[in-house]
Amino acid sequence: MPAPDYPADVRQRLETDAREIIARYPSSRSALLPLLHLVQAEESHVSRTGVRFCAEMLGLTTAEVTAVSTFYTMYRRAPSGEYQVGVCTNTLCAVLGGDAIFEELKEHLGVENGGTTEDGKVTLEHIECNAACDFAPVVMVNWEFFDNQDPQSAKRLVDDLRAGRTVEPTRGAPLCTYKETSRILAGFPDERPGAVEASGGAGPASLAGLRLSRGEALPGAGGGVPRQTSAPPRDEVPPAHTGSHDAPQESAVSDPDHPAGPVTEQRTNEGEGEQ
Protein backbone atom coordinates (compact mmCIF):
# COMPACT_ATOMS: atom_id res chain seq x y z
CA MET A 1 0.00 0.00 0.00
CA PRO A 2 1.22 3.55 -0.67
CA ALA A 3 2.55 5.41 2.34
CA PRO A 4 0.10 7.80 3.98
CA ASP A 5 0.68 11.53 3.60
CA TYR A 6 1.39 14.00 6.39
CA PRO A 7 -1.56 15.89 7.88
CA ALA A 8 -2.34 18.99 5.81
CA ASP A 9 -0.85 21.49 8.27
CA VAL A 10 2.35 19.46 8.66
CA ARG A 11 2.64 18.99 4.91
CA GLN A 12 2.29 22.72 4.29
CA ARG A 13 4.97 23.56 6.86
CA LEU A 14 7.39 20.95 5.52
CA GLU A 15 6.83 22.07 1.93
CA THR A 16 7.79 25.62 2.89
CA ASP A 17 11.02 24.39 4.50
CA ALA A 18 11.72 21.98 1.64
CA ARG A 19 11.44 24.70 -1.01
CA GLU A 20 13.93 26.81 0.94
CA ILE A 21 16.36 23.87 0.99
CA ILE A 22 15.88 23.00 -2.69
CA ALA A 23 16.50 26.61 -3.74
CA ARG A 24 20.07 26.35 -2.43
CA TYR A 25 21.09 23.84 -5.10
CA PRO A 26 21.45 24.18 -8.89
CA SER A 27 20.02 20.66 -9.22
CA SER A 28 17.04 19.78 -7.02
CA ARG A 29 18.25 16.19 -6.66
CA SER A 30 21.23 17.49 -4.64
CA ALA A 31 18.82 18.53 -1.89
CA LEU A 32 17.92 14.94 -1.00
CA LEU A 33 20.29 14.55 1.98
CA PRO A 34 19.11 17.70 3.82
CA LEU A 35 15.50 16.84 2.98
CA LEU A 36 15.95 13.49 4.68
CA HIS A 37 17.22 15.31 7.77
CA LEU A 38 14.17 17.56 7.55
CA VAL A 39 11.67 14.71 7.64
CA GLN A 40 13.72 13.02 10.37
CA ALA A 41 13.35 16.21 12.40
CA GLU A 42 9.61 15.75 12.12
CA GLU A 43 9.29 12.11 13.16
CA SER A 44 12.71 11.23 14.68
CA HIS A 45 13.32 8.83 11.81
CA VAL A 46 12.84 8.55 8.06
CA SER A 47 9.40 7.00 7.76
CA ARG A 48 7.66 5.76 4.62
CA THR A 49 5.70 9.00 4.69
CA GLY A 50 8.96 10.94 4.81
CA VAL A 51 10.32 8.97 1.86
CA ARG A 52 7.15 9.72 -0.12
CA PHE A 53 7.40 13.42 0.72
CA CYS A 54 11.06 13.66 -0.42
CA ALA A 55 10.29 11.79 -3.64
CA GLU A 56 7.36 14.05 -4.50
CA MET A 57 9.29 17.25 -3.75
CA LEU A 58 12.28 16.20 -5.88
CA GLY A 59 10.58 14.29 -8.68
CA LEU A 60 12.23 11.01 -7.69
CA THR A 61 10.88 7.52 -7.14
CA THR A 62 10.44 6.23 -3.61
CA ALA A 63 12.95 3.50 -4.50
CA GLU A 64 15.60 6.14 -5.27
CA VAL A 65 14.96 7.93 -1.98
CA THR A 66 14.94 4.68 -0.02
CA ALA A 67 18.27 3.64 -1.55
CA VAL A 68 19.90 6.81 -0.20
CA SER A 69 18.18 6.85 3.20
CA THR A 70 19.19 3.26 3.93
CA PHE A 71 22.80 3.80 2.82
CA TYR A 72 23.74 6.47 5.38
CA THR A 73 23.74 5.48 9.04
CA MET A 74 22.71 8.93 10.28
CA TYR A 75 19.21 8.31 8.93
CA ARG A 76 17.19 6.17 11.33
CA ARG A 77 14.70 3.62 10.03
CA ALA A 78 12.74 3.37 13.28
CA PRO A 79 11.62 6.02 15.80
CA SER A 80 14.56 7.33 17.82
CA GLY A 81 14.77 8.45 21.41
CA GLU A 82 15.15 12.04 22.49
CA TYR A 83 18.87 11.42 22.88
CA GLN A 84 20.88 9.32 20.45
CA VAL A 85 23.77 7.87 22.49
CA GLY A 86 26.54 6.51 20.30
CA VAL A 87 29.53 4.60 21.64
CA CYS A 88 32.57 4.51 19.38
CA THR A 89 33.67 0.90 18.96
CA ASN A 90 36.28 1.52 16.31
CA THR A 91 39.79 0.25 16.93
CA LEU A 92 41.37 2.74 19.32
CA CYS A 93 38.23 3.53 21.31
CA ALA A 94 37.43 -0.18 21.48
CA VAL A 95 40.77 -1.27 22.93
CA LEU A 96 40.76 1.64 25.40
CA GLY A 97 37.36 0.70 26.76
CA GLY A 98 34.71 1.44 24.13
CA ASP A 99 33.64 -2.19 23.85
CA ALA A 100 33.26 -2.43 27.64
CA ILE A 101 31.25 0.81 27.72
CA PHE A 102 28.90 -0.43 25.02
CA GLU A 103 28.32 -3.80 26.66
CA GLU A 104 27.63 -2.26 30.08
CA LEU A 105 25.27 0.35 28.62
CA LYS A 106 23.29 -2.35 26.82
CA GLU A 107 22.82 -4.19 30.12
CA HIS A 108 22.22 -0.99 32.10
CA LEU A 109 19.55 0.33 29.70
CA GLY A 110 18.07 -3.06 28.83
CA VAL A 111 18.39 -2.52 25.05
CA GLU A 112 20.42 -3.92 22.20
CA ASN A 113 22.19 -2.01 19.46
CA GLY A 114 19.76 0.47 17.91
CA GLY A 115 17.24 -0.05 20.70
CA THR A 116 15.34 2.67 22.55
CA THR A 117 14.51 2.71 26.24
CA GLU A 118 10.86 2.30 27.22
CA ASP A 119 10.61 5.94 28.32
CA GLY A 120 11.65 7.06 24.84
CA LYS A 121 14.61 9.03 26.17
CA VAL A 122 17.69 7.15 24.95
CA THR A 123 18.54 5.24 21.79
CA LEU A 124 21.80 3.33 22.04
CA GLU A 125 24.01 2.38 19.12
CA HIS A 126 27.64 1.65 18.39
CA ILE A 127 29.21 4.04 15.93
CA GLU A 128 32.32 4.19 13.80
CA CYS A 129 35.23 6.59 14.17
CA ASN A 130 34.32 10.19 14.96
CA ALA A 131 37.85 11.55 14.49
CA ALA A 132 38.40 12.00 18.22
CA CYS A 133 40.92 9.22 18.82
CA ASP A 134 43.09 11.38 21.09
CA PHE A 135 40.13 11.60 23.49
CA ALA A 136 39.30 7.88 23.40
CA PRO A 137 37.08 6.27 24.43
CA VAL A 138 34.43 8.66 23.12
CA VAL A 139 30.65 8.66 23.58
CA MET A 140 28.47 10.99 21.52
CA VAL A 141 25.02 12.28 22.39
CA ASN A 142 23.17 13.73 19.40
CA TRP A 143 26.61 14.10 17.78
CA GLU A 144 28.13 16.15 20.61
CA PHE A 145 31.34 14.85 22.21
CA PHE A 146 31.71 13.25 25.62
CA ASP A 147 35.42 12.46 25.80
CA ASN A 148 37.56 10.10 27.91
CA GLN A 149 34.64 8.01 29.11
CA ASP A 150 34.55 4.79 31.11
CA PRO A 151 31.63 2.47 31.94
CA GLN A 152 30.80 4.30 35.17
CA SER A 153 30.80 7.79 33.67
CA ALA A 154 28.78 6.57 30.67
CA LYS A 155 26.12 5.06 32.93
CA ARG A 156 25.91 8.30 34.92
CA LEU A 157 25.53 10.15 31.62
CA VAL A 158 22.54 8.13 30.41
CA ASP A 159 20.96 8.22 33.87
CA ASP A 160 21.18 12.03 33.85
CA LEU A 161 19.67 12.18 30.38
CA ARG A 162 16.74 9.99 31.39
CA ALA A 163 16.19 11.98 34.59
CA GLY A 164 16.11 15.30 32.74
CA ARG A 165 19.18 16.66 34.46
CA THR A 166 21.41 19.17 32.63
CA VAL A 167 24.26 17.43 30.81
CA GLU A 168 27.11 19.38 29.23
CA PRO A 169 29.33 17.95 26.48
CA THR A 170 33.07 17.85 27.03
CA ARG A 171 33.40 20.34 24.16
CA GLY A 172 31.11 21.80 21.57
CA ALA A 173 27.61 23.19 21.66
CA PRO A 174 25.08 22.47 24.41
CA LEU A 175 22.83 19.47 23.92
CA CYS A 176 19.52 19.73 22.12
CA THR A 177 17.02 17.03 21.25
CA TYR A 178 17.53 14.58 18.41
CA LYS A 179 14.79 16.22 16.35
CA GLU A 180 16.37 19.65 16.88
CA THR A 181 19.75 18.24 15.85
CA SER A 182 18.24 16.83 12.66
CA ARG A 183 16.76 20.20 11.76
CA ILE A 184 20.17 21.84 12.19
CA LEU A 185 21.70 19.15 9.96
CA ALA A 186 19.04 19.98 7.38
CA GLY A 187 20.70 23.38 7.11
CA PHE A 188 18.57 25.59 9.29
CA PRO A 189 20.28 27.94 11.78
CA ASP A 190 20.78 26.98 15.40
CA GLU A 191 18.92 29.81 17.10
CA ARG A 192 19.78 28.88 20.69
CA PRO A 193 21.62 31.77 22.37
CA GLY A 194 25.38 31.14 22.40
CA ALA A 195 25.18 27.71 20.74
CA VAL A 196 27.20 28.62 17.65
CA GLU A 197 29.91 30.39 19.65
CA ALA A 198 30.16 27.40 21.99
CA SER A 199 30.86 24.97 19.18
CA GLY A 200 34.59 25.79 19.30
CA GLY A 201 37.26 23.78 17.54
CA ALA A 202 39.65 20.94 18.22
CA GLY A 203 40.82 20.26 21.75
CA PRO A 204 44.39 20.63 23.05
CA ALA A 205 45.27 16.99 22.39
CA SER A 206 44.23 17.29 18.74
CA LEU A 207 46.36 20.40 18.28
CA ALA A 208 49.51 19.08 19.99
CA GLY A 209 51.15 17.97 16.76
CA LEU A 210 50.41 21.30 15.07
CA ARG A 211 51.90 23.21 18.01
CA LEU A 212 55.01 21.03 18.00
CA SER A 213 55.48 21.59 14.27
CA ARG A 214 55.47 25.33 14.94
CA GLY A 215 58.03 25.01 17.69
CA GLU A 216 55.53 26.06 20.36
CA ALA A 217 55.62 24.87 23.95
CA LEU A 218 53.02 22.37 25.11
CA PRO A 219 51.35 22.66 28.52
CA GLY A 220 53.65 21.06 31.09
CA ALA A 221 56.57 20.82 28.68
CA GLY A 222 59.93 22.39 29.37
CA GLY A 223 59.92 24.52 26.24
CA GLY A 224 59.30 24.69 22.56
CA VAL A 225 60.49 22.06 20.12
CA PRO A 226 62.84 23.57 17.54
CA ARG A 227 62.17 22.94 13.90
CA GLN A 228 64.66 20.86 11.94
CA THR A 229 66.25 23.31 9.53
CA SER A 230 68.78 21.06 7.82
CA ALA A 231 69.17 17.47 6.77
CA PRO A 232 71.24 15.02 8.85
CA PRO A 233 74.97 14.81 7.99
CA ARG A 234 75.55 12.79 4.83
CA ASP A 235 78.10 10.53 6.52
CA GLU A 236 75.72 9.66 9.36
CA VAL A 237 74.68 6.03 9.04
CA PRO A 238 71.37 5.10 10.63
CA PRO A 239 71.50 2.25 13.12
CA ALA A 240 70.87 -1.20 11.72
CA HIS A 241 67.40 -2.54 12.30
CA THR A 242 66.71 -6.20 11.88
CA GLY A 243 63.10 -7.20 11.73
CA SER A 244 61.38 -10.47 11.08
CA HIS A 245 61.10 -9.55 7.40
CA ASP A 246 64.87 -8.90 7.22
CA ALA A 247 65.85 -12.30 8.66
CA PRO A 248 63.29 -14.97 7.71
CA GLN A 249 62.83 -17.98 9.94
CA GLU A 250 63.43 -21.49 8.67
CA SER A 251 59.68 -22.09 8.71
CA ALA A 252 56.56 -20.17 9.57
CA VAL A 253 55.16 -21.26 12.92
CA SER A 254 51.61 -20.88 11.66
CA ASP A 255 52.24 -22.91 8.50
CA PRO A 256 55.18 -25.36 8.82
CA ASP A 257 54.58 -26.78 5.34
CA HIS A 258 55.45 -23.44 3.72
CA PRO A 259 58.89 -22.17 4.80
CA ALA A 260 59.33 -18.44 5.22
CA GLY A 261 62.99 -18.47 4.18
CA PRO A 262 64.47 -17.39 0.84
CA VAL A 263 63.06 -19.04 -2.26
CA THR A 264 65.76 -21.09 -4.02
CA GLU A 265 63.74 -22.44 -6.93
CA GLN A 266 61.04 -20.82 -8.99
CA ARG A 267 58.86 -22.54 -11.50
CA THR A 268 58.89 -20.65 -14.78
CA ASN A 269 55.65 -22.09 -16.04
CA GLU A 270 53.06 -22.71 -13.36
CA GLY A 271 50.92 -24.66 -15.77
CA GLU A 272 53.73 -27.13 -16.46
CA GLY A 273 53.61 -30.34 -14.40
CA GLU A 274 56.53 -32.53 -13.42
CA GLN A 275 57.68 -35.08 -16.02
PDB file of C-alpha atoms in Angstrom, residues 39-248:
ATOM      1  CA  VAL A  39      11.668  14.705   7.640  1.00  0.00           C
ATOM      2  CA  GLN A  40      13.717  13.021  10.366  1.00  0.00           C
ATOM      3  CA  ALA A  41      13.354  16.211  12.400  1.00  0.00           C
ATOM      4  CA  GLU A  42       9.608  15.753  12.121  1.00  0.00           C
ATOM      5  CA  GLU A  43       9.293  12.108  13.156  1.00  0.00           C
ATOM      6  CA  SER A  44      12.708  11.235  14.683  1.00  0.00           C
ATOM      7  CA  HIS A  45      13.324   8.828  11.807  1.00  0.00           C
ATOM      8  CA  VAL A  46      12.836   8.554   8.064  1.00  0.00           C
ATOM      9  CA  SER A  47       9.404   6.998   7.759  1.00  0.00           C
ATOM     10  CA  ARG A  48       7.662   5.759   4.618  1.00  0.00           C
ATOM     11  CA  THR A  49       5.703   9.001   4.688  1.00  0.00           C
ATOM     12  CA  GLY A  50       8.960  10.944   4.814  1.00  0.00           C
ATOM     13  CA  VAL A  51      10.318   8.968   1.863  1.00  0.00           C
ATOM     14  CA  ARG A  52       7.153   9.717  -0.117  1.00  0.00           C
ATOM     15  CA  PHE A  53       7.404  13.424   0.721  1.00  0.00           C
ATOM     16  CA  CYS A  54      11.058  13.664  -0.419  1.00  0.00           C
ATOM     17  CA  ALA A  55      10.288  11.786  -3.635  1.00  0.00           C
ATOM     18  CA  GLU A  56       7.360  14.054  -4.500  1.00  0.00           C
ATOM     19  CA  MET A  57       9.293  17.251  -3.748  1.00  0.00           C
ATOM     20  CA  LEU A  58      12.280  16.200  -5.882  1.00  0.00           C
ATOM     21  CA  GLY A  59      10.581  14.289  -8.678  1.00  0.00           C
ATOM     22  CA  LEU A  60      12.234  11.006  -7.688  1.00  0.00           C
ATOM     23  CA  THR A  61      10.875   7.520  -7.140  1.00  0.00           C
ATOM     24  CA  THR A  62      10.444   6.230  -3.607  1.00  0.00           C
ATOM     25  CA  ALA A  63      12.955   3.501  -4.499  1.00  0.00           C
ATOM     26  CA  GLU A  64      15.599   6.142  -5.268  1.00  0.00           C
ATOM     27  CA  VAL A  65      14.959   7.930  -1.979  1.00  0.00           C
ATOM     28  CA  THR A  66      14.938   4.681  -0.023  1.00  0.00           C
ATOM     29  CA  ALA A  67      18.274   3.643  -1.550  1.00  0.00           C
ATOM     30  CA  VAL A  68      19.896   6.810  -0.195  1.00  0.00           C
ATOM     31  CA  SER A  69      18.177   6.852   3.196  1.00  0.00           C
ATOM     32  CA  THR A  70      19.192   3.260   3.932  1.00  0.00           C
ATOM     33  CA  PHE A  71      22.800   3.795   2.820  1.00  0.00           C
ATOM     34  CA  TYR A  72      23.739   6.466   5.376  1.00  0.00           C
ATOM     35  CA  THR A  73      23.735   5.478   9.039  1.00  0.00           C
ATOM     36  CA  MET A  74      22.712   8.935  10.283  1.00  0.00           C
ATOM     37  CA  TYR A  75      19.212   8.308   8.935  1.00  0.00           C
ATOM     38  CA  ARG A  76      17.191   6.169  11.327  1.00  0.00           C
ATOM     39  CA  ARG A  77      14.702   3.618  10.035  1.00  0.00           C
ATOM     40  CA  ALA A  78      12.736   3.370  13.284  1.00  0.00           C
ATOM     41  CA  PRO A  79      11.622   6.018  15.802  1.00  0.00           C
ATOM     42  CA  SER A  80      14.561   7.327  17.822  1.00  0.00           C
ATOM     43  CA  GLY A  81      14.770   8.448  21.410  1.00  0.00           C
ATOM     44  CA  GLU A  82      15.147  12.038  22.494  1.00  0.00           C
ATOM     45  CA  TYR A  83      18.874  11.417  22.875  1.00  0.00           C
ATOM     46  CA  GLN A  84      20.884   9.319  20.446  1.00  0.00           C
ATOM     47  CA  VAL A  85      23.767   7.866  22.486  1.00  0.00           C
ATOM     48  CA  GLY A  86      26.537   6.513  20.295  1.00  0.00           C
ATOM     49  CA  VAL A  87      29.534   4.596  21.642  1.00  0.00           C
ATOM     50  CA  CYS A  88      32.566   4.512  19.375  1.00  0.00           C
ATOM     51  CA  THR A  89      33.674   0.902  18.960  1.00  0.00           C
ATOM     52  CA  ASN A  90      36.281   1.520  16.309  1.00  0.00           C
ATOM     53  CA  THR A  91      39.787   0.247  16.927  1.00  0.00           C
ATOM     54  CA  LEU A  92      41.369   2.745  19.324  1.00  0.00           C
ATOM     55  CA  CYS A  93      38.226   3.529  21.310  1.00  0.00           C
ATOM     56  CA  ALA A  94      37.428  -0.185  21.478  1.00  0.00           C
ATOM     57  CA  VAL A  95      40.767  -1.271  22.932  1.00  0.00           C
ATOM     58  CA  LEU A  96      40.764   1.639  25.401  1.00  0.00           C
ATOM     59  CA  GLY A  97      37.363   0.701  26.763  1.00  0.00           C
ATOM     60  CA  GLY A  98      34.715   1.437  24.126  1.00  0.00           C
ATOM     61  CA  ASP A  99      33.640  -2.195  23.851  1.00  0.00           C
ATOM     62  CA  ALA A 100      33.262  -2.426  27.637  1.00  0.00           C
ATOM     63  CA  ILE A 101      31.247   0.809  27.725  1.00  0.00           C
ATOM     64  CA  PHE A 102      28.900  -0.429  25.017  1.00  0.00           C
ATOM     65  CA  GLU A 103      28.323  -3.802  26.656  1.00  0.00           C
ATOM     66  CA  GLU A 104      27.631  -2.263  30.081  1.00  0.00           C
ATOM     67  CA  LEU A 105      25.274   0.351  28.624  1.00  0.00           C
ATOM     68  CA  LYS A 106      23.289  -2.354  26.825  1.00  0.00           C
ATOM     69  CA  GLU A 107      22.820  -4.188  30.118  1.00  0.00           C
ATOM     70  CA  HIS A 108      22.220  -0.986  32.104  1.00  0.00           C
ATOM     71  CA  LEU A 109      19.554   0.327  29.696  1.00  0.00           C
ATOM     72  CA  GLY A 110      18.072  -3.057  28.827  1.00  0.00           C
ATOM     73  CA  VAL A 111      18.387  -2.523  25.055  1.00  0.00           C
ATOM     74  CA  GLU A 112      20.415  -3.921  22.201  1.00  0.00           C
ATOM     75  CA  ASN A 113      22.194  -2.012  19.463  1.00  0.00           C
ATOM     76  CA  GLY A 114      19.756   0.467  17.915  1.00  0.00           C
ATOM     77  CA  GLY A 115      17.240  -0.051  20.703  1.00  0.00           C
ATOM     78  CA  THR A 116      15.340   2.674  22.546  1.00  0.00           C
ATOM     79  CA  THR A 117      14.507   2.713  26.237  1.00  0.00           C
ATOM     80  CA  GLU A 118      10.856   2.301  27.222  1.00  0.00           C
ATOM     81  CA  ASP A 119      10.612   5.937  28.320  1.00  0.00           C
ATOM     82  CA  GLY A 120      11.652   7.064  24.838  1.00  0.00           C
ATOM     83  CA  LYS A 121      14.606   9.028  26.171  1.00  0.00           C
ATOM     84  CA  VAL A 122      17.691   7.153  24.946  1.00  0.00           C
ATOM     85  CA  THR A 123      18.535   5.239  21.794  1.00  0.00           C
ATOM     86  CA  LEU A 124      21.803   3.327  22.040  1.00  0.00           C
ATOM     87  CA  GLU A 125      24.006   2.382  19.115  1.00  0.00           C
ATOM     88  CA  HIS A 126      27.636   1.652  18.391  1.00  0.00           C
ATOM     89  CA  ILE A 127      29.211   4.044  15.927  1.00  0.00           C
ATOM     90  CA  GLU A 128      32.324   4.186  13.802  1.00  0.00           C
ATOM     91  CA  CYS A 129      35.234   6.593  14.174  1.00  0.00           C
ATOM     92  CA  ASN A 130      34.324  10.195  14.959  1.00  0.00           C
ATOM     93  CA  ALA A 131      37.851  11.546  14.490  1.00  0.00           C
ATOM     94  CA  ALA A 132      38.396  12.004  18.218  1.00  0.00           C
ATOM     95  CA  CYS A 133      40.918   9.222  18.817  1.00  0.00           C
ATOM     96  CA  ASP A 134      43.088  11.379  21.088  1.00  0.00           C
ATOM     97  CA  PHE A 135      40.133  11.597  23.492  1.00  0.00           C
ATOM     98  CA  ALA A 136      39.302   7.876  23.396  1.00  0.00           C
ATOM     99  CA  PRO A 137      37.084   6.269  24.426  1.00  0.00           C
ATOM    100  CA  VAL A 138      34.429   8.660  23.119  1.00  0.00           C
ATOM    101  CA  VAL A 139      30.651   8.664  23.578  1.00  0.00           C
ATOM    102  CA  MET A 140      28.471  10.987  21.519  1.00  0.00           C
ATOM    103  CA  VAL A 141      25.020  12.284  22.389  1.00  0.00           C
ATOM    104  CA  ASN A 142      23.165  13.728  19.404  1.00  0.00           C
ATOM    105  CA  TRP A 143      26.607  14.103  17.776  1.00  0.00           C
ATOM    106  CA  GLU A 144      28.127  16.153  20.608  1.00  0.00           C
ATOM    107  CA  PHE A 145      31.335  14.852  22.210  1.00  0.00           C
ATOM    108  CA  PHE A 146      31.714  13.253  25.617  1.00  0.00           C
ATOM    109  CA  ASP A 147      35.418  12.459  25.799  1.00  0.00           C
ATOM    110  CA  ASN A 148      37.555  10.101  27.906  1.00  0.00           C
ATOM    111  CA  GLN A 149      34.641   8.014  29.113  1.00  0.00           C
ATOM    112  CA  ASP A 150      34.545   4.793  31.108  1.00  0.00           C
ATOM    113  CA  PRO A 151      31.627   2.470  31.940  1.00  0.00           C
ATOM    114  CA  GLN A 152      30.797   4.296  35.168  1.00  0.00           C
ATOM    115  CA  SER A 153      30.796   7.788  33.669  1.00  0.00           C
ATOM    116  CA  ALA A 154      28.784   6.573  30.668  1.00  0.00           C
ATOM    117  CA  LYS A 155      26.123   5.065  32.930  1.00  0.00           C
ATOM    118  CA  ARG A 156      25.907   8.303  34.916  1.00  0.00           C
ATOM    119  CA  LEU A 157      25.527  10.154  31.623  1.00  0.00           C
ATOM    120  CA  VAL A 158      22.537   8.131  30.405  1.00  0.00           C
ATOM    121  CA  ASP A 159      20.956   8.224  33.866  1.00  0.00           C
ATOM    122  CA  ASP A 160      21.179  12.026  33.852  1.00  0.00           C
ATOM    123  CA  LEU A 161      19.668  12.176  30.376  1.00  0.00           C
ATOM    124  CA  ARG A 162      16.736   9.995  31.387  1.00  0.00           C
ATOM    125  CA  ALA A 163      16.187  11.981  34.588  1.00  0.00           C
ATOM    126  CA  GLY A 164      16.110  15.302  32.738  1.00  0.00           C
ATOM    127  CA  ARG A 165      19.184  16.663  34.460  1.00  0.00           C
ATOM    128  CA  THR A 166      21.410  19.165  32.635  1.00  0.00           C
ATOM    129  CA  VAL A 167      24.261  17.434  30.809  1.00  0.00           C
ATOM    130  CA  GLU A 168      27.106  19.381  29.227  1.00  0.00           C
ATOM    131  CA  PRO A 169      29.328  17.947  26.478  1.00  0.00           C
ATOM    132  CA  THR A 170      33.067  17.848  27.025  1.00  0.00           C
ATOM    133  CA  ARG A 171      33.398  20.335  24.164  1.00  0.00           C
ATOM    134  CA  GLY A 172      31.113  21.799  21.572  1.00  0.00           C
ATOM    135  CA  ALA A 173      27.608  23.189  21.656  1.00  0.00           C
ATOM    136  CA  PRO A 174      25.075  22.465  24.406  1.00  0.00           C
ATOM    137  CA  LEU A 175      22.825  19.470  23.919  1.00  0.00           C
ATOM    138  CA  CYS A 176      19.519  19.729  22.121  1.00  0.00           C
ATOM    139  CA  THR A 177      17.020  17.029  21.245  1.00  0.00           C
ATOM    140  CA  TYR A 178      17.535  14.579  18.409  1.00  0.00           C
ATOM    141  CA  LYS A 179      14.793  16.224  16.345  1.00  0.00           C
ATOM    142  CA  GLU A 180      16.365  19.649  16.876  1.00  0.00           C
ATOM    143  CA  THR A 181      19.747  18.245  15.852  1.00  0.00           C
ATOM    144  CA  SER A 182      18.240  16.826  12.663  1.00  0.00           C
ATOM    145  CA  ARG A 183      16.763  20.195  11.755  1.00  0.00           C
ATOM    146  CA  ILE A 184      20.170  21.844  12.190  1.00  0.00           C
ATOM    147  CA  LEU A 185      21.703  19.152   9.961  1.00  0.00           C
ATOM    148  CA  ALA A 186      19.041  19.975   7.380  1.00  0.00           C
ATOM    149  CA  GLY A 187      20.699  23.378   7.111  1.00  0.00           C
ATOM    150  CA  PHE A 188      18.571  25.592   9.294  1.00  0.00           C
ATOM    151  CA  PRO A 189      20.280  27.936  11.776  1.00  0.00           C
ATOM    152  CA  ASP A 190      20.776  26.977  15.396  1.00  0.00           C
ATOM    153  CA  GLU A 191      18.919  29.811  17.097  1.00  0.00           C
ATOM    154  CA  ARG A 192      19.781  28.880  20.686  1.00  0.00           C
ATOM    155  CA  PRO A 193      21.621  31.769  22.371  1.00  0.00           C
ATOM    156  CA  GLY A 194      25.376  31.135  22.402  1.00  0.00           C
ATOM    157  CA  ALA A 195      25.176  27.712  20.737  1.00  0.00           C
ATOM    158  CA  VAL A 196      27.201  28.620  17.649  1.00  0.00           C
ATOM    159  CA  GLU A 197      29.909  30.387  19.646  1.00  0.00           C
ATOM    160  CA  ALA A 198      30.161  27.400  21.989  1.00  0.00           C
ATOM    161  CA  SER A 199      30.864  24.970  19.179  1.00  0.00           C
ATOM    162  CA  GLY A 200      34.587  25.790  19.302  1.00  0.00           C
ATOM    163  CA  GLY A 201      37.261  23.779  17.545  1.00  0.00           C
ATOM    164  CA  ALA A 202      39.649  20.942  18.216  1.00  0.00           C
ATOM    165  CA  GLY A 203      40.817  20.256  21.748  1.00  0.00           C
ATOM    166  CA  PRO A 204      44.385  20.630  23.048  1.00  0.00           C
ATOM    167  CA  ALA A 205      45.272  16.993  22.394  1.00  0.00           C
ATOM    168  CA  SER A 206      44.234  17.292  18.736  1.00  0.00           C
ATOM    169  CA  LEU A 207      46.356  20.405  18.281  1.00  0.00           C
ATOM    170  CA  ALA A 208      49.509  19.080  19.989  1.00  0.00           C
ATOM    171  CA  GLY A 209      51.150  17.969  16.755  1.00  0.00           C
ATOM    172  CA  LEU A 210      50.414  21.297  15.073  1.00  0.00           C
ATOM    173  CA  ARG A 211      51.903  23.213  18.007  1.00  0.00           C
ATOM    174  CA  LEU A 212      55.010  21.026  18.003  1.00  0.00           C
ATOM    175  CA  SER A 213      55.485  21.587  14.271  1.00  0.00           C
ATOM    176  CA  ARG A 214      55.466  25.332  14.935  1.00  0.00           C
ATOM    177  CA  GLY A 215      58.027  25.012  17.694  1.00  0.00           C
ATOM    178  CA  GLU A 216      55.529  26.058  20.360  1.00  0.00           C
ATOM    179  CA  ALA A 217      55.622  24.873  23.952  1.00  0.00           C
ATOM    180  CA  LEU A 218      53.022  22.368  25.106  1.00  0.00           C
ATOM    181  CA  PRO A 219      51.354  22.665  28.515  1.00  0.00           C
ATOM    182  CA  GLY A 220      53.648  21.056  31.094  1.00  0.00           C
ATOM    183  CA  ALA A 221      56.566  20.821  28.679  1.00  0.00           C
ATOM    184  CA  GLY A 222      59.933  22.395  29.372  1.00  0.00           C
ATOM    185  CA  GLY A 223      59.921  24.517  26.241  1.00  0.00           C
ATOM    186  CA  GLY A 224      59.303  24.686  22.558  1.00  0.00           C
ATOM    187  CA  VAL A 225      60.487  22.059  20.116  1.00  0.00           C
ATOM    188  CA  PRO A 226      62.839  23.573  17.542  1.00  0.00           C
ATOM    189  CA  ARG A 227      62.169  22.942  13.904  1.00  0.00           C
ATOM    190  CA  GLN A 228      64.663  20.858  11.944  1.00  0.00           C
ATOM    191  CA  THR A 229      66.246  23.311   9.530  1.00  0.00           C
ATOM    192  CA  SER A 230      68.782  21.062   7.816  1.00  0.00           C
ATOM    193  CA  ALA A 231      69.168  17.466   6.767  1.00  0.00           C
ATOM    194  CA  PRO A 232      71.243  15.015   8.854  1.00  0.00           C
ATOM    195  CA  PRO A 233      74.971  14.807   7.992  1.00  0.00           C
ATOM    196  CA  ARG A 234      75.550  12.794   4.833  1.00  0.00           C
ATOM    197  CA  ASP A 235      78.097  10.530   6.517  1.00  0.00           C
ATOM    198  CA  GLU A 236      75.724   9.658   9.359  1.00  0.00           C
ATOM    199  CA  VAL A 237      74.678   6.030   9.036  1.00  0.00           C
ATOM    200  CA  PRO A 238      71.370   5.101  10.632  1.00  0.00           C
ATOM    201  CA  PRO A 239      71.502   2.249  13.118  1.00  0.00           C
ATOM    202  CA  ALA A 240      70.871  -1.197  11.717  1.00  0.00           C
ATOM    203  CA  HIS A 241      67.396  -2.540  12.300  1.00  0.00           C
ATOM    204  CA  THR A 242      66.713  -6.197  11.881  1.00  0.00           C
ATOM    205  CA  GLY A 243      63.101  -7.196  11.730  1.00  0.00           C
ATOM    206  CA  SER A 244      61.377 -10.468  11.075  1.00  0.00           C
ATOM    207  CA  HIS A 245      61.098  -9.548   7.403  1.00  0.00           C
ATOM    208  CA  ASP A 246      64.869  -8.902   7.220  1.00  0.00           C
ATOM    209  CA  ALA A 247      65.852 -12.301   8.660  1.00  0.00           C
ATOM    210  CA  PRO A 248      63.291 -14.968   7.709  1.00  0.00           C
TER     211      PRO A 248
END
